[in-house]
């Protein structure tokens, strides 16, 4: 009777071991599939690396059986949150800079156009100044009595070269 009990217990234990082994194999295959899906959300996720983390592997092999995503997010929640915040800040800063640059360019363009138009209008309304129009000016000849000695010597040199001097 004892032998029959031992044999039945041994058979049950063997069946449980086989069931556990096949269950572990199923879980291992499921983990590999889930790991591939998880890589789409978290490109730096590596199952082999995470299995070296005692917290990660302990939770993964425990009785609760959370998903890989839950375990990874639990183990690396701070890093994930920091990365998301960094990405959000970078996007917000880039958007603000682009908006500010676009506004500054638009404002500068508008101001430049207005200045140019006002200068064009102002030039069109101004009367001609006496020194700007050559046709309105007249020529004056120096008075001989006001010539300096150097002026007279310069005129004499020019005349000696054959130039006609008119005063």
mmCIF file of C-alpha atoms in Angstrom:
data_model
loop_
_atom_site.group_PDB
_atom_site.id
_atom_site.type_symbol
_atom_site.label_atom_id
_atom_site.label_comp_id
_atom_site.label_asym_id
_atom_site.label_seq_id
_atom_site.Cartn_x
_atom_site.Cartn_y
_atom_site.Cartn_z
ATOM 1 C CA UNK A 1 0.000 0.000 0.000
ATOM 2 C CA UNK A 2 2.786 2.371 0.871
ATOM 3 C CA UNK A 3 4.518 1.536 -2.371
ATOM 4 C CA UNK A 4 1.399 2.349 -4.355
ATOM 5 C CA UNK A 5 1.079 5.671 -2.524
ATOM 6 C CA UNK A 6 4.739 6.480 -3.215
ATOM 7 C CA UNK A 7 4.352 5.593 -6.883
ATOM 8 C CA UNK A 8 1.213 7.718 -7.265
ATOM 9 C CA UNK A 9 2.886 10.673 -5.481
ATOM 10 C CA UNK A 10 5.975 10.252 -7.651
ATOM 11 C CA UNK A 11 3.812 10.145 -10.765
ATOM 12 C CA UNK A 12 1.953 13.292 -9.658
ATOM 13 C CA UNK A 13 5.210 15.088 -8.905
ATOM 14 C CA UNK A 14 6.627 14.065 -12.288
ATOM 15 C CA UNK A 15 3.466 15.267 -14.030
ATOM 16 C CA UNK A 16 3.657 18.580 -12.161
ATOM 17 C CA UNK A 17 7.349 18.954 -13.062
ATOM 18 C CA UNK A 18 6.575 18.281 -16.714
ATOM 19 C CA UNK A 19 3.671 20.711 -16.605
ATOM 20 C CA UNK A 20 5.904 23.332 -14.999
ATOM 21 C CA UNK A 21 8.634 22.739 -17.567
ATOM 22 C CA UNK A 22 6.195 23.045 -20.482
ATOM 23 C CA UNK A 23 4.610 26.072 -18.804
ATOM 24 C CA UNK A 24 8.065 27.663 -18.449
ATOM 25 C CA UNK A 25 8.758 26.964 -22.121
ATOM 26 C CA UNK A 26 5.436 28.533 -23.071
ATOM 27 C CA UNK A 27 6.205 31.554 -20.884
ATOM 28 C CA UNK A 28 9.704 31.827 -22.380
ATOM 29 C CA UNK A 29 8.237 31.808 -25.916
ATOM 30 C CA UNK A 30 5.566 34.297 -24.863
ATOM 31 C CA UNK A 31 8.226 36.514 -23.287
ATOM 32 C CA UNK A 32 10.239 36.509 -26.508
ATOM 33 C CA UNK A 33 7.155 37.520 -28.511
ATOM 34 C CA UNK A 34 6.226 40.196 -26.005
ATOM 35 C CA UNK A 35 9.826 41.426 -25.964
ATOM 36 C CA UNK A 36 9.666 42.003 -29.718
ATOM 37 C CA UNK A 37 6.437 43.990 -29.326
ATOM 38 C CA UNK A 38 7.902 45.937 -26.416
ATOM 39 C CA UNK A 39 10.889 46.961 -28.564
ATOM 40 C CA UNK A 40 8.474 48.900 -30.758
ATOM 41 C CA UNK A 41 7.541 51.132 -27.811
ATOM 42 C CA UNK A 42 10.976 51.116 -26.164
ATOM 43 C CA UNK A 43 13.722 50.643 -28.766
ATOM 44 C CA UNK A 44 16.447 50.293 -26.122
ATOM 45 C CA UNK A 45 14.703 47.330 -24.426
ATOM 46 C CA UNK A 46 16.781 44.124 -24.417
ATOM 47 C CA UNK A 47 15.287 41.072 -22.659
ATOM 48 C CA UNK A 48 18.691 39.509 -21.974
ATOM 49 C CA UNK A 49 19.952 42.700 -20.336
ATOM 50 C CA UNK A 50 16.787 43.090 -18.278
ATOM 51 C CA UNK A 51 16.964 39.475 -17.073
ATOM 52 C CA UNK A 52 20.261 40.366 -15.364
ATOM 53 C CA UNK A 53 18.375 42.873 -13.192
ATOM 54 C CA UNK A 54 17.247 40.963 -10.056
ATOM 55 C CA UNK A 55 14.102 43.092 -9.663
ATOM 56 C CA UNK A 56 13.051 42.564 -13.279
ATOM 57 C CA UNK A 57 13.755 38.831 -13.373
ATOM 58 C CA UNK A 58 12.232 38.304 -9.914
ATOM 59 C CA UNK A 59 8.987 39.932 -10.950
ATOM 60 C CA UNK A 60 8.977 38.135 -14.252
ATOM 61 C CA UNK A 61 9.380 34.696 -12.677
ATOM 62 C CA UNK A 62 7.018 35.402 -9.743
ATOM 63 C CA UNK A 63 3.512 34.123 -9.164
ATOM 64 C CA UNK A 64 1.784 37.355 -10.203
ATOM 65 C CA UNK A 65 3.059 37.192 -13.790
ATOM 66 C CA UNK A 66 2.863 40.850 -14.833
ATOM 67 C CA UNK A 67 3.484 41.660 -18.492
ATOM 68 C CA UNK A 68 6.966 42.558 -19.705
ATOM 69 C CA UNK A 69 5.765 46.075 -20.394
ATOM 70 C CA UNK A 70 4.530 46.492 -16.821
ATOM 71 C CA UNK A 71 7.769 45.167 -15.385
ATOM 72 C CA UNK A 72 9.935 47.290 -17.689
ATOM 73 C CA UNK A 73 7.930 50.437 -16.983
ATOM 74 C CA UNK A 74 8.080 49.715 -13.262
ATOM 75 C CA UNK A 75 11.840 49.171 -13.318
ATOM 76 C CA UNK A 76 12.601 52.095 -15.625
ATOM 77 C CA UNK A 77 9.716 54.474 -14.955
ATOM 78 C CA UNK A 78 11.991 57.358 -14.003
ATOM 79 C CA UNK A 79 14.083 57.028 -17.142
ATOM 80 C CA UNK A 80 10.996 56.741 -19.333
ATOM 81 C CA UNK A 81 9.381 59.776 -17.728
ATOM 82 C CA UNK A 82 12.595 61.811 -18.070
ATOM 83 C CA UNK A 83 12.905 60.865 -21.728
ATOM 84 C CA UNK A 84 9.289 61.841 -22.409
ATOM 85 C CA UNK A 85 9.719 65.140 -20.583
ATOM 86 C CA UNK A 86 12.947 65.862 -22.494
ATOM 87 C CA UNK A 87 11.224 65.121 -25.799
ATOM 88 C CA UNK A 88 8.245 67.316 -24.890
ATOM 89 C CA UNK A 89 10.493 70.184 -23.780
ATOM 90 C CA UNK A 90 12.603 69.915 -26.933
ATOM 91 C CA UNK A 91 9.502 69.962 -29.118
ATOM 92 C CA UNK A 92 8.028 72.932 -27.234
ATOM 93 C CA UNK A 93 11.294 74.893 -27.403
ATOM 94 C CA UNK A 94 11.712 74.165 -31.120
ATOM 95 C CA UNK A 95 8.134 75.269 -31.788
ATOM 96 C CA UNK A 96 8.565 78.453 -29.741
ATOM 97 C CA UNK A 97 11.849 79.310 -31.458
ATOM 98 C CA UNK A 98 10.385 78.721 -34.913
ATOM 99 C CA UNK A 99 7.361 80.860 -34.056
ATOM 100 C CA UNK A 100 9.520 83.674 -32.640
ATOM 101 C CA UNK A 101 11.812 83.643 -35.675
ATOM 102 C CA UNK A 102 8.851 83.706 -38.071
ATOM 103 C CA UNK A 103 7.284 86.621 -36.181
ATOM 104 C CA UNK A 104 10.586 88.534 -36.091
ATOM 105 C CA UNK A 105 11.127 88.035 -39.820
ATOM 106 C CA UNK A 106 7.573 89.126 -40.600
ATOM 107 C CA UNK A 107 7.865 92.212 -38.394
ATOM 108 C CA UNK A 108 11.254 93.173 -39.819
ATOM 109 C CA UNK A 109 9.975 92.733 -43.362
ATOM 110 C CA UNK A 110 6.942 94.912 -42.661
ATOM 111 C CA UNK A 111 9.017 97.638 -40.997
ATOM 112 C CA UNK A 112 11.558 97.636 -43.832
ATOM 113 C CA UNK A 113 8.825 97.920 -46.466
ATOM 114 C CA UNK A 114 7.204 100.792 -44.554
ATOM 115 C CA UNK A 115 10.533 102.643 -44.232
ATOM 116 C CA UNK A 116 11.274 102.204 -47.918
ATOM 117 C CA UNK A 117 7.824 103.450 -48.936
ATOM 118 C CA UNK A 118 8.062 106.470 -46.646
ATOM 119 C CA UNK A 119 11.509 107.348 -48.063
ATOM 120 C CA UNK A 120 10.212 107.044 -51.613
ATOM 121 C CA UNK A 121 7.225 109.254 -50.766
ATOM 122 C CA UNK A 122 9.435 111.776 -48.966
ATOM 123 C CA UNK A 123 11.824 112.041 -51.908
ATOM 124 C CA UNK A 124 8.946 112.549 -54.302
ATOM 125 C CA UNK A 125 7.542 115.479 -52.262
ATOM 126 C CA UNK A 126 10.817 117.346 -51.623
ATOM 127 C CA UNK A 127 11.701 120.326 -53.787
ATOM 128 C CA UNK A 128 14.933 120.115 -55.762
ATOM 129 C CA UNK A 129 17.803 121.507 -53.778
ATOM 130 C CA UNK A 130 20.071 124.060 -55.403
ATOM 131 C CA UNK A 131 23.221 121.988 -55.145
ATOM 132 C CA UNK A 132 21.666 118.791 -56.545
ATOM 133 C CA UNK A 133 20.637 120.053 -59.996
ATOM 134 C CA UNK A 134 23.584 120.898 -62.288
ATOM 135 C CA UNK A 135 21.401 122.677 -64.852
ATOM 136 C CA UNK A 136 20.354 125.327 -62.351
ATOM 137 C CA UNK A 137 23.850 126.169 -61.166
ATOM 138 C CA UNK A 138 26.196 128.742 -62.727
ATOM 139 C CA UNK A 139 29.962 128.967 -63.128
ATOM 140 C CA UNK A 140 32.068 131.564 -61.490
ATOM 141 C CA UNK A 141 35.561 132.642 -62.517
ATOM 142 C CA UNK A 142 38.117 133.620 -59.944
ATOM 143 C CA UNK A 143 38.942 137.277 -59.732
ATOM 144 C CA UNK A 144 42.536 137.918 -60.807
ATOM 145 C CA UNK A 145 43.038 140.217 -57.863
ATOM 146 C CA UNK A 146 42.298 137.346 -55.471
ATOM 147 C CA UNK A 147 44.787 134.834 -56.925
ATOM 148 C CA UNK A 148 47.613 133.868 -54.594
ATOM 149 C CA UNK A 149 51.215 133.684 -55.618
ATOM 150 C CA UNK A 150 50.991 129.880 -55.836
ATOM 151 C CA UNK A 151 47.876 130.168 -58.049
ATOM 152 C CA UNK A 152 49.674 132.571 -60.385
ATOM 153 C CA UNK A 153 52.752 130.322 -60.588
ATOM 154 C CA UNK A 154 50.520 127.329 -61.389
ATOM 155 C CA UNK A 155 48.811 129.270 -64.190
ATOM 156 C CA UNK A 156 52.240 130.327 -65.553
ATOM 157 C CA UNK A 157 53.432 126.717 -65.666
ATOM 158 C CA UNK A 158 50.319 125.599 -67.504
ATOM 159 C CA UNK A 159 50.723 128.449 -69.997
ATOM 160 C CA UNK A 160 54.393 127.527 -70.582
ATOM 161 C CA UNK A 161 53.262 124.044 -71.623
ATOM 162 C CA UNK A 162 50.996 125.537 -74.254
ATOM 163 C CA UNK A 163 47.692 125.542 -72.446
ATOM 164 C CA UNK A 164 45.361 128.483 -73.084
ATOM 165 C CA UNK A 165 44.349 130.117 -69.819
ATOM 166 C CA UNK A 166 41.074 132.065 -69.625
ATOM 167 C CA UNK A 167 40.154 134.208 -66.699
#
